[in-house]
Amino acid sequence: MDDDFSLCVLDNARRAARAVSRHYDRLARKVGMTAGQFSVLVVIRQTRDETTGELADRLSMERTTLVRNIALLERKGLVTSSPSADGRGKNYQLSDKGVKLLDDAVPLWRQAQSDVRDLLGQDEFLKTINTLKRLSQL
Amino acid sequence: MDDDFSLCVLDNARRAARAVSRHYDRLARKVGMTAGQFSVLVVIRQTRDETTGELADRLSMERTTLVRNIALLERKGLVTSSPSADGRGKNYQLSDKGVKLLDDAVPLWRQAQSDVRDLLGQDEFLKTINTLKRLSQL
DNA sequence: ACAATTAGTGTGTATATGCACACAACGGGG
DNA sequence: CCCCGTTGTGTGCATATACACACTAATTGT
Protein backbone atom coordinates (compact mmCIF):
# COMPACT_ATOMS: atom_id res chain seq x y z
CA MET A 1 0.00 0.00 0.00
CA ASP A 2 0.96 3.59 -0.44
CA ASP A 3 -0.33 4.63 2.94
CA ASP A 4 2.78 6.58 3.81
CA PHE A 5 1.50 9.14 6.24
CA SER A 6 4.81 10.98 6.23
CA LEU A 7 3.71 12.15 2.77
CA CYS A 8 0.44 13.51 4.08
CA VAL A 9 -0.08 16.95 2.60
CA LEU A 10 -2.53 17.97 5.25
CA ASP A 11 -0.20 17.17 8.06
CA ASN A 12 2.78 18.83 6.45
CA ALA A 13 0.83 21.90 5.41
CA ARG A 14 -0.58 22.42 8.88
CA ARG A 15 2.77 21.80 10.52
CA ALA A 16 4.41 24.35 8.24
CA ALA A 17 1.68 26.89 8.89
CA ARG A 18 1.97 26.37 12.63
CA ALA A 19 5.74 26.78 12.55
CA VAL A 20 5.64 29.89 10.38
CA SER A 21 2.77 31.38 12.38
CA ARG A 22 4.57 30.84 15.67
CA HIS A 23 7.66 32.55 14.29
CA TYR A 24 5.75 35.54 12.95
CA ASP A 25 3.55 35.74 16.03
CA ARG A 26 6.53 36.06 18.34
CA LEU A 27 7.71 39.07 16.38
CA ALA A 28 4.27 40.64 15.89
CA ARG A 29 3.60 40.35 19.61
CA LYS A 30 6.19 43.07 20.18
CA VAL A 31 3.74 45.59 18.75
CA GLY A 32 0.72 43.98 20.36
CA MET A 33 -0.83 42.04 17.53
CA THR A 34 -0.80 38.66 15.89
CA ALA A 35 0.54 37.68 12.52
CA GLY A 36 -2.94 37.00 11.23
CA GLN A 37 -4.11 40.47 12.24
CA PHE A 38 -1.14 41.90 10.34
CA SER A 39 -2.30 40.16 7.16
CA VAL A 40 -5.79 41.54 7.49
CA LEU A 41 -4.54 45.08 8.09
CA VAL A 42 -2.34 44.87 5.01
CA VAL A 43 -5.25 43.80 2.82
CA ILE A 44 -7.46 46.55 4.20
CA ARG A 45 -4.78 49.11 3.45
CA GLN A 46 -4.34 47.79 -0.08
CA THR A 47 -7.99 47.85 -1.04
CA ARG A 48 -10.88 50.23 -1.20
CA ASP A 49 -14.64 49.83 -1.30
CA GLU A 50 -14.56 46.06 -0.98
CA THR A 51 -17.18 44.21 1.04
CA THR A 52 -16.39 41.74 3.79
CA GLY A 53 -17.01 38.86 1.43
CA GLU A 54 -14.68 40.24 -1.21
CA LEU A 55 -11.93 40.73 1.36
CA ALA A 56 -12.49 37.17 2.58
CA ASP A 57 -11.98 35.89 -0.97
CA ARG A 58 -8.74 37.82 -1.21
CA LEU A 59 -7.54 36.19 1.98
CA SER A 60 -8.82 32.71 1.01
CA MET A 61 -10.57 32.83 4.34
CA GLU A 62 -14.06 31.88 5.40
CA ARG A 63 -16.13 35.04 5.46
CA THR A 64 -17.41 34.49 8.98
CA THR A 65 -13.88 34.03 10.24
CA LEU A 66 -12.96 37.39 8.79
CA VAL A 67 -16.06 39.02 10.29
CA ARG A 68 -14.79 38.17 13.75
CA ASN A 69 -11.20 39.06 13.00
CA ILE A 70 -12.23 42.50 11.80
CA ALA A 71 -14.63 42.98 14.73
CA LEU A 72 -11.61 42.46 16.97
CA LEU A 73 -9.56 45.00 15.03
CA GLU A 74 -12.41 47.50 15.34
CA ARG A 75 -12.57 46.95 19.09
CA LYS A 76 -8.85 47.64 19.22
CA GLY A 77 -9.43 50.86 17.33
CA LEU A 78 -7.26 49.91 14.36
CA VAL A 79 -9.99 49.75 11.74
CA THR A 80 -13.17 51.70 11.05
CA SER A 81 -16.11 50.65 8.91
CA SER A 82 -18.68 52.45 6.80
CA PRO A 83 -21.68 51.30 4.79
CA SER A 84 -20.92 50.34 1.21
CA ALA A 85 -22.30 52.17 -1.81
CA ASP A 86 -25.53 50.21 -2.21
CA GLY A 87 -26.14 50.14 1.55
CA ARG A 88 -26.11 46.38 1.81
CA GLY A 89 -22.48 45.78 2.65
CA LYS A 90 -19.65 47.32 4.59
CA ASN A 91 -16.32 48.87 3.69
CA TYR A 92 -13.30 49.16 5.93
CA GLN A 93 -10.47 51.65 6.43
CA LEU A 94 -7.45 51.78 8.67
CA SER A 95 -7.67 54.30 11.50
CA ASP A 96 -4.73 56.59 12.22
CA LYS A 97 -3.79 54.23 15.00
CA GLY A 98 -4.00 51.34 12.54
CA VAL A 99 -1.70 53.08 10.07
CA LYS A 100 0.85 53.80 12.81
CA LEU A 101 0.76 50.25 14.10
CA LEU A 102 1.22 48.86 10.62
CA ASP A 103 4.23 51.10 10.12
CA ASP A 104 5.74 49.71 13.30
CA ALA A 105 4.99 46.17 12.22
CA VAL A 106 6.44 46.26 8.72
CA PRO A 107 10.10 46.07 9.84
CA LEU A 108 9.23 43.03 11.95
CA TRP A 109 7.56 41.48 8.92
CA ARG A 110 10.72 42.09 6.88
CA GLN A 111 12.73 40.39 9.59
CA ALA A 112 10.47 37.35 9.54
CA GLN A 113 10.53 37.16 5.75
CA SER A 114 14.27 37.32 5.80
CA ASP A 115 14.48 34.55 8.40
CA VAL A 116 12.52 32.26 6.13
CA ARG A 117 14.59 33.28 3.13
CA ASP A 118 17.70 32.38 5.07
CA LEU A 119 16.29 28.98 5.93
CA LEU A 120 15.28 28.10 2.38
CA GLY A 121 17.64 30.08 0.16
CA GLN A 122 16.45 32.65 -2.37
CA ASP A 123 15.64 30.15 -5.12
CA GLU A 124 13.70 27.75 -2.99
CA PHE A 125 12.02 30.71 -1.32
CA LEU A 126 10.34 31.86 -4.50
CA LYS A 127 9.41 28.33 -5.53
CA THR A 128 7.87 27.79 -2.14
CA ILE A 129 5.68 30.85 -2.42
CA ASN A 130 4.44 29.61 -5.77
CA THR A 131 3.71 26.16 -4.46
CA LEU A 132 1.78 27.57 -1.52
CA LYS A 133 -0.26 29.72 -3.88
CA ARG A 134 -1.19 26.66 -5.90
CA LEU A 135 -2.18 24.74 -2.79
CA SER A 136 -4.44 27.62 -1.80
CA GLN A 137 -6.48 26.96 -4.91
CA LEU A 138 -7.62 23.56 -3.72
CA MET B 1 11.41 48.73 -1.34
CA ASP B 2 10.85 45.02 -1.46
CA ASP B 3 7.67 45.19 0.57
CA ASP B 4 5.78 42.93 -1.75
CA PHE B 5 3.18 41.40 0.50
CA SER B 6 2.10 38.98 -2.19
CA LEU B 7 5.38 37.23 -1.40
CA CYS B 8 4.55 36.96 2.28
CA VAL B 9 5.35 33.44 3.41
CA LEU B 10 3.13 33.68 6.43
CA ASP B 11 0.13 34.65 4.44
CA ASN B 12 0.66 32.06 1.78
CA ALA B 13 1.43 29.30 4.26
CA ARG B 14 -1.70 30.01 6.29
CA ARG B 15 -3.83 30.29 3.19
CA ALA B 16 -2.55 26.96 1.92
CA ALA B 17 -3.11 25.31 5.29
CA ARG B 18 -6.64 26.70 5.45
CA ALA B 19 -7.45 25.48 1.95
CA VAL B 20 -6.02 22.02 2.51
CA SER B 21 -7.62 21.74 5.94
CA ARG B 22 -11.02 22.71 4.60
CA HIS B 23 -10.75 20.09 1.90
CA TYR B 24 -9.69 17.31 4.26
CA ASP B 25 -12.20 18.39 6.90
CA ARG B 26 -15.11 18.05 4.52
CA LEU B 27 -14.13 14.46 3.85
CA ALA B 28 -13.24 13.58 7.46
CA ARG B 29 -16.57 14.96 8.62
CA LYS B 30 -18.26 11.97 6.94
CA VAL B 31 -16.88 9.74 9.68
CA GLY B 32 -17.42 12.32 12.40
CA MET B 33 -13.98 13.73 12.95
CA THR B 34 -11.72 16.50 11.78
CA ALA B 35 -8.60 16.29 9.70
CA GLY B 36 -6.47 17.34 12.65
CA GLN B 37 -7.90 14.58 14.80
CA PHE B 38 -7.03 12.13 12.05
CA SER B 39 -3.39 13.21 12.20
CA VAL B 40 -3.25 12.72 15.94
CA LEU B 41 -4.83 9.28 15.74
CA VAL B 42 -2.31 8.23 13.10
CA VAL B 43 0.62 9.30 15.24
CA ILE B 44 -0.78 7.52 18.28
CA ARG B 45 -1.18 4.36 16.26
CA GLN B 46 2.36 4.60 14.93
CA THR B 47 4.06 5.09 18.26
CA ARG B 48 4.33 3.39 21.60
CA ASP B 49 5.30 4.55 25.06
CA GLU B 50 5.77 8.17 24.08
CA THR B 51 4.79 10.97 26.44
CA THR B 52 2.51 13.86 25.51
CA GLY B 53 5.51 16.09 25.00
CA GLU B 54 7.23 13.63 22.69
CA LEU B 55 4.09 13.26 20.60
CA ALA B 56 3.79 17.04 20.43
CA ASP B 57 7.33 17.23 19.06
CA ARG B 58 6.47 14.67 16.41
CA LEU B 59 3.50 16.76 15.35
CA SER B 60 5.40 20.08 15.52
CA MET B 61 2.58 21.16 17.76
CA GLU B 62 2.52 23.08 21.01
CA ARG B 63 2.26 20.55 23.81
CA THR B 64 -0.71 22.26 25.45
CA THR B 65 -2.58 22.24 22.16
CA LEU B 66 -2.09 18.51 21.93
CA VAL B 67 -3.21 18.01 25.53
CA ARG B 68 -6.60 19.44 24.65
CA ASN B 69 -6.82 17.63 21.33
CA ILE B 70 -6.17 14.29 23.01
CA ALA B 71 -8.55 15.09 25.88
CA LEU B 72 -11.22 15.50 23.23
CA LEU B 73 -10.34 12.18 21.61
CA GLU B 74 -10.55 10.50 25.01
CA ARG B 75 -13.99 12.00 25.64
CA LYS B 76 -15.05 10.59 22.28
CA GLY B 77 -13.78 7.18 23.37
CA LEU B 78 -11.22 6.89 20.57
CA VAL B 79 -8.09 6.97 22.71
CA THR B 80 -7.16 5.61 26.12
CA SER B 81 -4.28 6.68 28.31
CA SER B 82 -2.08 4.97 30.87
CA PRO B 83 0.72 6.17 33.14
CA SER B 84 4.16 6.00 31.56
CA ALA B 85 6.94 3.75 32.83
CA ASP B 86 8.46 6.16 35.35
CA GLY B 87 5.03 7.30 36.52
CA ARG B 88 5.58 10.92 35.60
CA GLY B 89 4.08 10.98 32.15
CA LYS B 90 1.29 9.44 30.15
CA ASN B 91 1.12 7.06 27.21
CA TYR B 92 -1.73 6.74 24.77
CA GLN B 93 -3.32 3.92 22.80
CA LEU B 94 -6.16 3.71 20.30
CA SER B 95 -9.31 2.10 21.64
CA ASP B 96 -11.12 -0.50 19.52
CA LYS B 97 -13.48 2.22 18.47
CA GLY B 98 -10.48 4.37 17.54
CA VAL B 99 -9.00 1.61 15.40
CA LYS B 100 -12.30 1.09 13.60
CA LEU B 101 -12.78 4.78 12.96
CA LEU B 102 -9.28 5.12 11.63
CA ASP B 103 -9.93 2.24 9.24
CA ASP B 104 -13.00 4.03 7.96
CA ALA B 105 -11.06 7.27 7.60
CA VAL B 106 -8.06 5.99 5.67
CA PRO B 107 -9.87 5.68 2.32
CA LEU B 108 -11.06 9.26 2.69
CA TRP B 109 -7.50 10.29 3.41
CA ARG B 110 -6.35 8.53 0.23
CA GLN B 111 -9.01 10.41 -1.69
CA ALA B 112 -7.84 13.75 -0.32
CA GLN B 113 -4.20 12.95 -1.03
CA SER B 114 -5.08 12.01 -4.55
CA ASP B 115 -7.03 15.25 -5.04
CA VAL B 116 -3.96 17.25 -4.11
CA ARG B 117 -1.75 15.08 -6.30
CA ASP B 118 -4.08 15.75 -9.21
CA LEU B 119 -3.90 19.48 -8.59
CA LEU B 120 -0.11 19.63 -8.41
CA GLY B 121 1.09 16.70 -10.52
CA GLN B 122 3.21 13.88 -9.12
CA ASP B 123 6.54 15.69 -9.42
CA GLU B 124 5.43 18.91 -7.85
CA PHE B 125 3.57 16.91 -5.22
CA LEU B 126 6.73 15.35 -3.83
CA LYS B 127 8.65 18.60 -4.01
CA THR B 128 5.86 20.32 -2.14
CA ILE B 129 5.95 17.82 0.70
CA ASN B 130 9.67 18.39 1.02
CA THR B 131 9.32 22.13 1.04
CA LEU B 132 6.64 21.97 3.71
CA LYS B 133 8.86 19.77 5.84
CA ARG B 134 11.63 22.33 5.62
CA LEU B 135 9.29 25.15 6.56
CA SER B 136 8.23 23.16 9.62
CA GLN B 137 11.77 23.41 10.88
CA LEU B 138 11.60 27.16 11.30
C1' DA C 1 16.96 13.20 54.54
C1' DC C 2 15.65 17.04 52.21
C1' DA C 3 16.07 21.25 49.43
C1' DA C 4 16.57 22.42 44.74
C1' DT C 5 16.44 21.13 40.06
C1' DT C 6 14.31 18.90 36.33
C1' DA C 7 10.81 16.73 33.52
C1' DG C 8 6.43 16.17 33.02
C1' DT C 9 1.30 17.54 33.20
C1' DG C 10 -2.79 20.63 33.00
C1' DT C 11 -5.57 25.37 33.15
C1' DG C 12 -6.65 30.42 32.11
C1' DT C 13 -7.03 33.50 28.60
C1' DA C 14 -7.02 35.13 23.97
C1' DT C 15 -7.29 34.34 19.25
C1' DA C 16 -8.43 31.77 14.84
C1' DT C 17 -11.21 28.71 11.94
C1' DG C 18 -15.33 27.01 9.62
C1' DC C 19 -20.14 25.05 9.10
C1' DA C 20 -25.10 25.71 9.83
C1' DC C 21 -28.23 28.86 10.32
C1' DA C 22 -30.77 33.18 10.88
C1' DC C 23 -31.35 37.77 9.43
C1' DA C 24 -31.41 42.22 6.38
C1' DA C 25 -31.78 44.83 2.25
C1' DC C 26 -31.83 45.59 -2.70
C1' DG C 27 -34.17 44.45 -7.13
C1' DG C 28 -37.09 42.34 -10.52
C1' DG C 29 -41.71 40.07 -12.21
C1' DG C 30 -46.51 39.43 -11.68
C1' DC D 1 -47.35 46.93 -4.51
C1' DC D 2 -45.62 42.79 -2.93
C1' DC D 3 -43.45 38.37 -3.18
C1' DC D 4 -39.22 36.35 -3.84
C1' DG D 5 -34.61 35.31 -5.27
C1' DT D 6 -30.08 37.14 -4.69
C1' DT D 7 -26.53 39.18 -2.15
C1' DG D 8 -25.00 40.71 1.69
C1' DT D 9 -24.30 40.45 7.05
C1' DG D 10 -23.82 38.36 11.78
C1' DT D 11 -24.36 34.44 15.64
C1' DG D 12 -24.14 29.67 17.81
C1' DC D 13 -21.44 25.96 18.24
C1' DA D 14 -17.38 23.14 18.03
C1' DT D 15 -12.65 22.83 17.38
C1' DA D 16 -7.70 24.36 17.10
C1' DT D 17 -3.66 27.10 18.50
C1' DA D 18 -0.30 29.06 21.67
C1' DC D 19 1.69 31.70 25.64
C1' DA D 20 1.88 32.31 30.68
C1' DC D 21 1.37 30.17 34.63
C1' DA D 22 0.57 26.70 38.28
C1' DC D 23 1.05 22.15 39.72
C1' DT D 24 3.21 17.28 40.53
C1' DA D 25 6.51 13.79 40.77
C1' DA D 26 11.15 11.78 40.07
C1' DT D 27 16.21 12.95 40.67
C1' DT D 28 20.18 14.84 42.33
C1' DG D 29 23.52 17.30 45.40
C1' DT D 30 25.13 17.95 49.84
Tab-separated table of N, CA and C in Angstrom, chain A residues 9 132-138, chain B residues 16 18-24 26 112 115-120:
chain	number	residue	atom	x	y	z
A	9	VAL	N	-0.135	15.527	2.893
A	9	VAL	CA	-0.081	16.955	2.600
A	9	VAL	C	-0.719	17.762	3.717
A	132	LEU	N	2.819	27.268	-2.510
A	132	LEU	CA	1.778	27.567	-1.524
A	132	LEU	C	0.571	28.212	-2.199
A	133	LYS	N	0.844	29.079	-3.172
A	133	LYS	CA	-0.262	29.717	-3.882
A	133	LYS	C	-1.103	28.673	-4.606
A	134	ARG	N	-0.431	27.687	-5.186
A	134	ARG	CA	-1.195	26.658	-5.903
A	134	ARG	C	-2.018	25.838	-4.917
A	135	LEU	N	-1.440	25.517	-3.787
A	135	LEU	CA	-2.178	24.740	-2.787
A	135	LEU	C	-3.428	25.484	-2.328
A	136	SER	N	-3.307	26.816	-2.267
A	136	SER	CA	-4.441	27.618	-1.801
A	136	SER	C	-5.647	27.467	-2.714
A	137	GLN	N	-5.379	27.044	-3.948
A	137	GLN	CA	-6.478	26.964	-4.913
A	137	GLN	C	-7.290	25.695	-4.790
A	138	LEU	N	-6.902	24.835	-3.904
A	138	LEU	CA	-7.616	23.563	-3.724
A	138	LEU	C	-9.078	23.803	-3.363
B	16	ALA	N	-2.657	28.334	2.410
B	16	ALA	CA	-2.549	26.964	1.922
B	16	ALA	C	-3.068	25.990	2.969
B	18	ARG	N	-5.187	26.592	5.339
B	18	ARG	CA	-6.640	26.703	5.446
B	18	ARG	C	-7.330	25.945	4.321
B	19	ALA	N	-6.829	26.137	3.102
B	19	ALA	CA	-7.451	25.484	1.946
B	19	ALA	C	-7.375	23.968	2.087
B	20	VAL	N	-6.201	23.463	2.393
B	20	VAL	CA	-6.023	22.017	2.509
B	20	VAL	C	-6.852	21.472	3.672
B	21	SER	N	-6.845	22.189	4.789
B	21	SER	CA	-7.620	21.737	5.941
B	21	SER	C	-9.103	21.668	5.617
B	22	ARG	N	-9.599	22.705	4.953
B	22	ARG	CA	-11.023	22.706	4.599
B	22	ARG	C	-11.360	21.478	3.765
B	23	HIS	N	-10.509	21.220	2.780
B	23	HIS	CA	-10.749	20.088	1.897
B	23	HIS	C	-10.778	18.773	2.674
B	24	TYR	N	-9.757	18.538	3.471
B	24	TYR	CA	-9.694	17.309	4.264
B	24	TYR	C	-10.840	17.248	5.268
B	26	ARG	N	-13.823	18.406	5.129
B	26	ARG	CA	-15.107	18.053	4.521
B	26	ARG	C	-15.222	16.554	4.339
B	112	ALA	N	-8.311	12.369	-0.463
B	112	ALA	CA	-7.840	13.746	-0.324
B	112	ALA	C	-6.415	13.886	-0.856
B	115	ASP	N	-6.549	13.963	-4.526
B	115	ASP	CA	-7.033	15.247	-5.041
B	115	ASP	C	-5.894	16.257	-5.146
B	116	VAL	N	-5.071	16.294	-4.098
B	116	VAL	CA	-3.962	17.246	-4.111
B	116	VAL	C	-2.945	16.848	-5.170
B	117	ARG	N	-2.701	15.547	-5.287
B	117	ARG	CA	-1.746	15.077	-6.295
B	117	ARG	C	-2.228	15.463	-7.688
B	118	ASP	N	-3.535	15.361	-7.913
B	118	ASP	CA	-4.081	15.754	-9.208
B	118	ASP	C	-3.875	17.237	-9.470
B	119	LEU	N	-4.055	18.030	-8.428
B	119	LEU	CA	-3.902	19.480	-8.593
B	119	LEU	C	-2.466	19.847	-8.951
B	120	LEU	N	-1.509	19.200	-8.280
B	120	LEU	CA	-0.112	19.628	-8.411
B	120	LEU	C	0.666	18.818	-9.450
